[in-house]
PDB file of C-alpha atoms in Angstrom:
ATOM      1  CA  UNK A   1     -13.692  10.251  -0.555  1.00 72.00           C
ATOM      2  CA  UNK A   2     -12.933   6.520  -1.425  1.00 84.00           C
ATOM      3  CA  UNK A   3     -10.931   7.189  -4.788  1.00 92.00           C
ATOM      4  CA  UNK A   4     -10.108   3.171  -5.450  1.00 94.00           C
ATOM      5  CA  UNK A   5     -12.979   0.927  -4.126  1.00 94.00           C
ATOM      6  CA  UNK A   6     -13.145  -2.832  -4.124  1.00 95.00           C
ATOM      7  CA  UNK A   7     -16.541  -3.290  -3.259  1.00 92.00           C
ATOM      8  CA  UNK A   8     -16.085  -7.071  -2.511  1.00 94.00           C
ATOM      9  CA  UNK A   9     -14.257  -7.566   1.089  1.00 93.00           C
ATOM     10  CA  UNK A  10     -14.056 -11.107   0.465  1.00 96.00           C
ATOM     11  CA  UNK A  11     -13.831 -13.807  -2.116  1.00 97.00           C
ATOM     12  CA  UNK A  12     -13.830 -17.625  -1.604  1.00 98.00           C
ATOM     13  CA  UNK A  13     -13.123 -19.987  -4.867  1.00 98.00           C
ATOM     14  CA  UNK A  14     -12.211 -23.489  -4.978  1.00 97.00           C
ATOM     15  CA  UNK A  15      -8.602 -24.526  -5.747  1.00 97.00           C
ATOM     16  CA  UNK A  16      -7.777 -24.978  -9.455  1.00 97.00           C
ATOM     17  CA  UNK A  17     -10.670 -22.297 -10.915  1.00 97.00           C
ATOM     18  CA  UNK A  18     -10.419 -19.029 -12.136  1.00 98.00           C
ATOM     19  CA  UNK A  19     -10.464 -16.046  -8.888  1.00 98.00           C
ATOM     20  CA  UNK A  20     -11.557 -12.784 -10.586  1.00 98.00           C
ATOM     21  CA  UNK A  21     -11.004  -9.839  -7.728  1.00 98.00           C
ATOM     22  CA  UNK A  22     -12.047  -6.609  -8.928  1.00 98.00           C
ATOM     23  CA  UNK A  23     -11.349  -2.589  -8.586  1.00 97.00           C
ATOM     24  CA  UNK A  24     -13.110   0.628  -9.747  1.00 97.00           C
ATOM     25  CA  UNK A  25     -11.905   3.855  -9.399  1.00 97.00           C
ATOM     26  CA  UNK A  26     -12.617   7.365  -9.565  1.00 96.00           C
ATOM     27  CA  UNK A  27      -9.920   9.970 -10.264  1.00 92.00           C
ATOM     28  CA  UNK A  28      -9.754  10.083 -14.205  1.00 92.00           C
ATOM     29  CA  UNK A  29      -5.868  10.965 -13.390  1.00 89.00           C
ATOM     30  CA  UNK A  30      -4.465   8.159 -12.127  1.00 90.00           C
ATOM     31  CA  UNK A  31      -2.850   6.545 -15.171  1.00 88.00           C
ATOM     32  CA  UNK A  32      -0.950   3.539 -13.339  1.00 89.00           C
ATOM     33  CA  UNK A  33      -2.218   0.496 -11.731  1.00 91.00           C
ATOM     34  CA  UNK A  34      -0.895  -1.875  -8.987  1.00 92.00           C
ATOM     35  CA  UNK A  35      -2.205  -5.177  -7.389  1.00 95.00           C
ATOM     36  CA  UNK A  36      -0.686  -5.798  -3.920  1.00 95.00           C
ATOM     37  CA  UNK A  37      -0.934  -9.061  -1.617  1.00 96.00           C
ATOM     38  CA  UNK A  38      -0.794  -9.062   1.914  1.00 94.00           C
ATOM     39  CA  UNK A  39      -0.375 -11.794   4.180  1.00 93.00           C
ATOM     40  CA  UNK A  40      -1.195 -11.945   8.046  1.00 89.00           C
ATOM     41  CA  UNK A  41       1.636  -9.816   9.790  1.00 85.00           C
ATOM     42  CA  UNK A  42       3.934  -9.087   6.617  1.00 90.00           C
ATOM     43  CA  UNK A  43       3.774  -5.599   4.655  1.00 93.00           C
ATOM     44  CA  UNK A  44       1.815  -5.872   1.608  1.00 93.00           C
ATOM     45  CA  UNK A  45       3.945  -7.356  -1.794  1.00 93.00           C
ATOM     46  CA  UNK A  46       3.473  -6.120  -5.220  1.00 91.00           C
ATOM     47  CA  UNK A  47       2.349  -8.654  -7.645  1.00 94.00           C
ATOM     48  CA  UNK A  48       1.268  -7.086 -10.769  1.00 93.00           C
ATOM     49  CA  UNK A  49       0.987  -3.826 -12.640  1.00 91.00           C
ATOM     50  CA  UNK A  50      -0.616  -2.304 -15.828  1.00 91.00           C
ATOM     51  CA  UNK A  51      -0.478   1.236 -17.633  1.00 89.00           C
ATOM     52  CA  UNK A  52      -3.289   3.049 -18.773  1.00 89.00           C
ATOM     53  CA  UNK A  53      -1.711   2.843 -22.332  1.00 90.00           C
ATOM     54  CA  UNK A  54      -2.441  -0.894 -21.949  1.00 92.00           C
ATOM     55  CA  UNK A  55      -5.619  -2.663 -21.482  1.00 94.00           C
ATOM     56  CA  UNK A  56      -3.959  -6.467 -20.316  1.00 96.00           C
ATOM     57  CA  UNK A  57      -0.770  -7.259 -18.423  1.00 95.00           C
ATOM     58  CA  UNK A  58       0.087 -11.229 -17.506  1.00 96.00           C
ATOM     59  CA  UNK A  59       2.456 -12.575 -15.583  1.00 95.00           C
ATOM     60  CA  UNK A  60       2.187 -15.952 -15.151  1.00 97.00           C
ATOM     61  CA  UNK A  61      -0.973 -17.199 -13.068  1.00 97.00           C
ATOM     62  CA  UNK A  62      -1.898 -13.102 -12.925  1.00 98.00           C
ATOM     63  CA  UNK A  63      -3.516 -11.103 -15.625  1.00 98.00           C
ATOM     64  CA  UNK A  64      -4.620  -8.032 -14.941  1.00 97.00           C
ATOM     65  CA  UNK A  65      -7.336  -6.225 -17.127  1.00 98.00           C
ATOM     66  CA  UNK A  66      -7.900  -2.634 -17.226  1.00 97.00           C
ATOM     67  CA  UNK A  67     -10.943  -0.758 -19.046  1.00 97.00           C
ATOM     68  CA  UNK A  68     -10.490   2.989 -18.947  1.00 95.00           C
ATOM     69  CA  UNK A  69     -13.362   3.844 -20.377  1.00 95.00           C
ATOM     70  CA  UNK A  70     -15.489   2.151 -17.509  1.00 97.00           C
ATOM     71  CA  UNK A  71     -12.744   3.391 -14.690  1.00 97.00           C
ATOM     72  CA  UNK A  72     -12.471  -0.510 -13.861  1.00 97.00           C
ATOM     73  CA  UNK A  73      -9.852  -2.942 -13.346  1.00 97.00           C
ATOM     74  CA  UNK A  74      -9.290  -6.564 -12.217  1.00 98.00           C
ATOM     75  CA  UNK A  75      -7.337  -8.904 -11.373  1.00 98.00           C
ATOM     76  CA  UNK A  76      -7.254 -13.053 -12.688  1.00 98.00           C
ATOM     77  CA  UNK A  77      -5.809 -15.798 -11.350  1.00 98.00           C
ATOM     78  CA  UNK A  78      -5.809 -18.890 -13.004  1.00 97.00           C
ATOM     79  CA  UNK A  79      -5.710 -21.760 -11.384  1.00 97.00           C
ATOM     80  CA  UNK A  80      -6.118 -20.365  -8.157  1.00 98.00           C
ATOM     81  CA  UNK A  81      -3.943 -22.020  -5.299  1.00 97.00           C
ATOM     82  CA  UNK A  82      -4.302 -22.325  -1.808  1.00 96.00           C
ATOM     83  CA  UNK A  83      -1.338 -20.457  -1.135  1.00 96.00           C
ATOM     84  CA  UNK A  84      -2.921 -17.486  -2.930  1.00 97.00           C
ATOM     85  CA  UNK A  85      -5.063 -16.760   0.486  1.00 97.00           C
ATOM     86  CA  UNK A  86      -4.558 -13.762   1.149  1.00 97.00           C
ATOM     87  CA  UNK A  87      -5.612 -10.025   0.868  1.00 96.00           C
ATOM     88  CA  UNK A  88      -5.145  -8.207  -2.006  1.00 97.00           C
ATOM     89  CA  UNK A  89      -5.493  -4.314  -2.769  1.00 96.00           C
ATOM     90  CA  UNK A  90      -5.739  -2.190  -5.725  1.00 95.00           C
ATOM     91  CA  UNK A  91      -3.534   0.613  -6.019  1.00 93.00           C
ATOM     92  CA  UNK A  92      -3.789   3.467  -8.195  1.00 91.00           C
ATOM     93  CA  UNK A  93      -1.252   6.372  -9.131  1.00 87.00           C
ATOM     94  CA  UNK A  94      -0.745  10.100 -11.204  1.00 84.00           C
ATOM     95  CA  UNK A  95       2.069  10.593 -13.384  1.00 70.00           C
ATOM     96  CA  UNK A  96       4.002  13.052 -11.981  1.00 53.00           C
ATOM     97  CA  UNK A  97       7.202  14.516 -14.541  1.00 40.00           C
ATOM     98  CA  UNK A  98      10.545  13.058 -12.540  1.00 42.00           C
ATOM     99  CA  UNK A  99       8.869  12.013  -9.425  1.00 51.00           C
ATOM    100  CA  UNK A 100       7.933   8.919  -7.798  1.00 57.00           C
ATOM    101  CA  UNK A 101       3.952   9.559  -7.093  1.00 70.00           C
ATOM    102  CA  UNK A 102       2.168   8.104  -3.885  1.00 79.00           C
ATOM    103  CA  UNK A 103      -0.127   4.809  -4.210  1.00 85.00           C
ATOM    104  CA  UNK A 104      -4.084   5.435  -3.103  1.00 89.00           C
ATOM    105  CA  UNK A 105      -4.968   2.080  -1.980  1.00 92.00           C
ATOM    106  CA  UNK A 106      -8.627   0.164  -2.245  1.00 94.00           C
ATOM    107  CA  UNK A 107      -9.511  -1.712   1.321  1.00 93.00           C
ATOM    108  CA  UNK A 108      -8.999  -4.985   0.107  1.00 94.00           C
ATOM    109  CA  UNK A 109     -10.297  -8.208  -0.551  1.00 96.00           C
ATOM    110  CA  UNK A 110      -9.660 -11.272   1.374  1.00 96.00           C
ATOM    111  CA  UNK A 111      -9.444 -14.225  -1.083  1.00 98.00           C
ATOM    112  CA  UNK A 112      -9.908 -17.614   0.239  1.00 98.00           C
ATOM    113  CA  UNK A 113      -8.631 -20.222  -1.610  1.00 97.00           C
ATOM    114  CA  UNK A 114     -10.387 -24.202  -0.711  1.00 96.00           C
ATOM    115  CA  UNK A 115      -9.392 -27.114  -0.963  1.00 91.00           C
TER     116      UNK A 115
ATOM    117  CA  UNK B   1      12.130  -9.508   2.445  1.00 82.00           C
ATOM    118  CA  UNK B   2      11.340  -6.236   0.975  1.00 83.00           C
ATOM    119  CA  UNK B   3      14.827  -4.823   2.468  1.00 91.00           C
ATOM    120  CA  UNK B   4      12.650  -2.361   4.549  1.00 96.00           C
ATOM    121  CA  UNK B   5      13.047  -2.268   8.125  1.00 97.00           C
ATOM    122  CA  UNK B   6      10.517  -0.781  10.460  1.00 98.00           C
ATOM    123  CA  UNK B   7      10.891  -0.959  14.211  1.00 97.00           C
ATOM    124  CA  UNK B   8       9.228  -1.488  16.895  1.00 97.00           C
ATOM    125  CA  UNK B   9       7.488  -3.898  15.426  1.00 96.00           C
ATOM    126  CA  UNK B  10       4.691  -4.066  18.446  1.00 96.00           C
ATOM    127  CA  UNK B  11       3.872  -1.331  20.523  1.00 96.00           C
ATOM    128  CA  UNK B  12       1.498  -0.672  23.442  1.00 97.00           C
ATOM    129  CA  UNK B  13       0.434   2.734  24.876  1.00 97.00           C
ATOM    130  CA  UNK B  14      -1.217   4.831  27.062  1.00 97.00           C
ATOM    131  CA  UNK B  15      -3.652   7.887  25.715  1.00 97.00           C
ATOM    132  CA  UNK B  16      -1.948  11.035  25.500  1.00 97.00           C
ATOM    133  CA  UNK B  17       1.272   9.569  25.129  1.00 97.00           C
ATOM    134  CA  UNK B  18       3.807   9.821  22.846  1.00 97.00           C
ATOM    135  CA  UNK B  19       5.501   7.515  20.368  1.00 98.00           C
ATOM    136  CA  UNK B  20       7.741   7.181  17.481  1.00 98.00           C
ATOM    137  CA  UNK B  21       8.372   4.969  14.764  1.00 98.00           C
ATOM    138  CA  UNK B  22      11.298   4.162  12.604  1.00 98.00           C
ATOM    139  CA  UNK B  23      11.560   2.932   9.075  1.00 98.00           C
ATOM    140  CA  UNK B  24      15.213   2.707   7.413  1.00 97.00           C
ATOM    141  CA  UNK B  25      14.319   2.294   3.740  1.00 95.00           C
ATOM    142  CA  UNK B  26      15.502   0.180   1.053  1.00 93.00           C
ATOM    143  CA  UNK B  27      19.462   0.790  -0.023  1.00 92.00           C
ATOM    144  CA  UNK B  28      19.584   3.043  -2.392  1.00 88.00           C
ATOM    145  CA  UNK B  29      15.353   4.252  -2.348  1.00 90.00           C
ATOM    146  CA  UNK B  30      15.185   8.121  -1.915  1.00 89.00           C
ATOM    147  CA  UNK B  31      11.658   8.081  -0.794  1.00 90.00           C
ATOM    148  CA  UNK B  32       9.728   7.237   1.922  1.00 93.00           C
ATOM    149  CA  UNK B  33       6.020   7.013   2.521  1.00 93.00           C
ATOM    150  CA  UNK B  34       4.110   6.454   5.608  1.00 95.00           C
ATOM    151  CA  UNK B  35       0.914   4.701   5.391  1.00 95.00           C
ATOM    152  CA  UNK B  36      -1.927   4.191   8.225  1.00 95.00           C
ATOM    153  CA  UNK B  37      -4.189   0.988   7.942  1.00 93.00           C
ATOM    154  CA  UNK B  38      -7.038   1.084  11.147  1.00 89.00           C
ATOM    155  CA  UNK B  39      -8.850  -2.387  11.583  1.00 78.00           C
ATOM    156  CA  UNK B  40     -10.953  -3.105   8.561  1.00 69.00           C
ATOM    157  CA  UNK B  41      -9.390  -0.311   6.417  1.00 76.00           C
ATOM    158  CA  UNK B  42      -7.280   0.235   3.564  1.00 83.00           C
ATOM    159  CA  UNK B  43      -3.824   1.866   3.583  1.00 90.00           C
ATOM    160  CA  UNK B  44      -4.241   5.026   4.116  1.00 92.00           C
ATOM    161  CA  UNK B  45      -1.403   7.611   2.722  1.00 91.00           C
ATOM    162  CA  UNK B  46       0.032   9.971   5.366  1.00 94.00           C
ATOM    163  CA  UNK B  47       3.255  11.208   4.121  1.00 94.00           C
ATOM    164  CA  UNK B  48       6.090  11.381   1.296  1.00 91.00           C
ATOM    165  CA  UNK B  49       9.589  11.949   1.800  1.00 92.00           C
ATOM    166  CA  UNK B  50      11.589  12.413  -0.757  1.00 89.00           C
ATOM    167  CA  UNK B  51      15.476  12.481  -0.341  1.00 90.00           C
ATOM    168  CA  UNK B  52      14.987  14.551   2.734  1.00 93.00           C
ATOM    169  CA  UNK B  53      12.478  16.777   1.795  1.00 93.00           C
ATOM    170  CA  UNK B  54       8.246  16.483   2.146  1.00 92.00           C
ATOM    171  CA  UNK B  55       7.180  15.634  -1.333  1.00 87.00           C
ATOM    172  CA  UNK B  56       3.375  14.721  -0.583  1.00 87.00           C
ATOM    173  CA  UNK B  57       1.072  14.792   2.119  1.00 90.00           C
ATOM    174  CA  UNK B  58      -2.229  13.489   3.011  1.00 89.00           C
ATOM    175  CA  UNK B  59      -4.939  12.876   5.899  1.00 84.00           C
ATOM    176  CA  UNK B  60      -2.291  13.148   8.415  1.00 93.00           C
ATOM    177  CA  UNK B  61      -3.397  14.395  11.512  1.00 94.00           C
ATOM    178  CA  UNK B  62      -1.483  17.750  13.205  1.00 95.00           C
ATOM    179  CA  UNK B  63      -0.398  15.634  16.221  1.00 97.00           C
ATOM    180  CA  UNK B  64       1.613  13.615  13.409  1.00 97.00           C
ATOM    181  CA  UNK B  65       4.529  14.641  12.164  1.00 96.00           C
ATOM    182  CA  UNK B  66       7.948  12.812  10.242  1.00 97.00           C
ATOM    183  CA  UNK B  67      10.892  13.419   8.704  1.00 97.00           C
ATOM    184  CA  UNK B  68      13.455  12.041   6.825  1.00 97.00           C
ATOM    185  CA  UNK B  69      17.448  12.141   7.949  1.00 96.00           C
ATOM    186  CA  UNK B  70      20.366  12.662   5.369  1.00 95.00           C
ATOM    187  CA  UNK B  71      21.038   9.038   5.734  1.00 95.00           C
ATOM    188  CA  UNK B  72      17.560   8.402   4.600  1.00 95.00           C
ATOM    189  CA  UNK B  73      15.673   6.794   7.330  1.00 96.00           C
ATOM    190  CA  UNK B  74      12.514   8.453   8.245  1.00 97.00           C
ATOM    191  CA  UNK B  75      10.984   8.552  11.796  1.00 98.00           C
ATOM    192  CA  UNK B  76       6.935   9.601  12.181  1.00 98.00           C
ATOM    193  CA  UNK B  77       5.999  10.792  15.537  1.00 98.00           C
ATOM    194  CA  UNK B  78       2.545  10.581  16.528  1.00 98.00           C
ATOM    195  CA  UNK B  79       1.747  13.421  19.892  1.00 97.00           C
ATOM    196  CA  UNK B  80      -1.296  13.217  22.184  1.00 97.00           C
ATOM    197  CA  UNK B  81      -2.307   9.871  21.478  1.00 97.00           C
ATOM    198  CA  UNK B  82      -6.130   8.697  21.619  1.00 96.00           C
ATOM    199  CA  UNK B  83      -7.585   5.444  21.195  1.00 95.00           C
ATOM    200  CA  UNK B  84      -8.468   5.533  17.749  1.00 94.00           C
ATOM    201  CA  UNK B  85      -4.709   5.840  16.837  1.00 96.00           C
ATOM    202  CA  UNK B  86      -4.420   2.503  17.141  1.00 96.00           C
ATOM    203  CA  UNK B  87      -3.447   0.654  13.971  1.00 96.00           C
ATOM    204  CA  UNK B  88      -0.756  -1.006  11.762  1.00 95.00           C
ATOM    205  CA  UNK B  89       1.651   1.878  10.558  1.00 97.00           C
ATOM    206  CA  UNK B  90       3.516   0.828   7.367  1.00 96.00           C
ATOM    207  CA  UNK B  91       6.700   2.345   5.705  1.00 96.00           C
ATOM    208  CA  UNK B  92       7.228   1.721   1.711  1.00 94.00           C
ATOM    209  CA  UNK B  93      10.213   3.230  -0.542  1.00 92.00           C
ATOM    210  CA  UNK B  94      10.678   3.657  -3.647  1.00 87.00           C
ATOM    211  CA  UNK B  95      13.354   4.640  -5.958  1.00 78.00           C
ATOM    212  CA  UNK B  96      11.695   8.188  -6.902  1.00 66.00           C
ATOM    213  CA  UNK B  97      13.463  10.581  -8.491  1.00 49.00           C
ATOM    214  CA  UNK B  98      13.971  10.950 -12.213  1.00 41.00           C
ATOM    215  CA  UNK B  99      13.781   6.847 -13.492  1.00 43.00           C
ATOM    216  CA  UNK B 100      10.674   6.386 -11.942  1.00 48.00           C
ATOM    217  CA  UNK B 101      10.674   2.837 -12.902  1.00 50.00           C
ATOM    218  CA  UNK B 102       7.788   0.381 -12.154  1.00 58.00           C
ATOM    219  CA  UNK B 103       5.690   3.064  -9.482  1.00 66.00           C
ATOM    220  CA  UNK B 104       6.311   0.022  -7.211  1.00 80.00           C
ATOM    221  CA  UNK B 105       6.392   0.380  -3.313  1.00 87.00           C
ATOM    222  CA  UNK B 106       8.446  -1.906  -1.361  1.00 91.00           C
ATOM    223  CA  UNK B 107       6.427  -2.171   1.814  1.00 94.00           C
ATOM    224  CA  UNK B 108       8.024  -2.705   5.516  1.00 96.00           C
ATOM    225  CA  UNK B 109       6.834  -5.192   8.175  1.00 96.00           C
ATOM    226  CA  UNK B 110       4.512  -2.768   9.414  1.00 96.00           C
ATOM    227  CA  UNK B 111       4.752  -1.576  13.147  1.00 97.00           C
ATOM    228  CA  UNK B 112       1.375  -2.423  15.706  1.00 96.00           C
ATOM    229  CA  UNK B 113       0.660   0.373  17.609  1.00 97.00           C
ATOM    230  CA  UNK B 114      -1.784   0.030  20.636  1.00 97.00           C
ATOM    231  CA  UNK B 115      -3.270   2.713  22.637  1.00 97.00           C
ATOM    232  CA  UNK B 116      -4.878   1.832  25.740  1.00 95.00           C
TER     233      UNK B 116
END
């Protein structure tokens, strides 16, 4: 049972446009959102993450936008780079009162940025 | 560097063997969580320690097992190896505990494991 699903493996967009990589997911209790990147042989990185009480978090480049209501998130990056290659995965967690709650991850999406 | 240290970093097998692998987490993280990505596939959660003690588990197999030591490394031992155990085994930590701060993982190198 495939709780956070990224439905697009991978994702190739020209340097300087907009790369739009996106997550759905099914568990109406996760309430916190992560984006992670992962280069060949390193562990994956966090980049960005949003609350359910929000519906946009930026951070430079990255926005991430999350709509509740249609159990969907994504992720923007604007202008894409060619260092941005990479894969990225959507992570999703509960709340859980004084504890630090596990990440269920998406299978990722390999984004391929060209020259 | 995420300040998580996971060694081996390769390792080759036979079937039916048996292996461990060892993750020292970041300074001052109280938990540890195993995660399991096979070729193609996301990371899949195995285990949660938290300050020593199991806090969450998921599709870990019985021939799996970890644990976590007082000085907070954790070690998970995989029994009776088969083929389809081969796969990248990450090791993340967090802070945990009561400021549960961002909900970010800090994510280890990953260790290769390869059963023949």
């Amino acid at each position: 049972d495939q709780q956070v699903k990224q439905n697009s493996p991978s994702l190739s967009v020209q340097e300087g446009r907009i790369s739009i990589l996106n997550c759905d997911y099914t568990n109406s209790m996760f309430d916190y959102f992560l984006w992670y990147k992962k280069y060949p042989a390193e562990g994956p990185t966090f980049l960005i993450s949003i609350s359910s009480i929000k519906d946009k978090n930026e951070d430079g480049r990255f926005t991430v936008f999350l709509n509740k209501s249609a159990k969907h998130l994504s992720l923007h990056i604007v202008p894409s780079q060619p260092g941005d290659s990479a894969v990225y995965f959507c992570a999703a967690s509960e709340s859980a009162a004084g504890t630090a709650s596990k990440l269920t991850f998406g299978t990722g999406t390999r984004l391929q940025v060209t020259l | 560097d995420s300040g998580v240290t996971q060694t081996p970093k390769h390792l080759i097998t036979a079937t039916g063997q048996r292996v461990t692998l060892r993750c020292s987490p970041r300074s001052g993280d109280l938990s540890v969580y195993w995660y399991q990505q096979s070729l193609d596939q996301g990371l899949q959660f195995l285990i949660q320690y938290y300050n020593g003690e199991e806090r969450a588990k998921g599709n870990i197999l019985e021939r799996f097992s970890a644990q976590q030591f007082p000085d907070l490394h954790s070690e998970l031992n995989l029994s009776s190896l088969e083929l389809g155990d081969s796969a990248l085994y990450f090791c993340a930590s967090s802070v945990g505990g009561r400021a549960r701060g961002t909900g970010e993982l800090f994510f280890g190198e990953g260790s290769r494991l390869t059963v023949l």
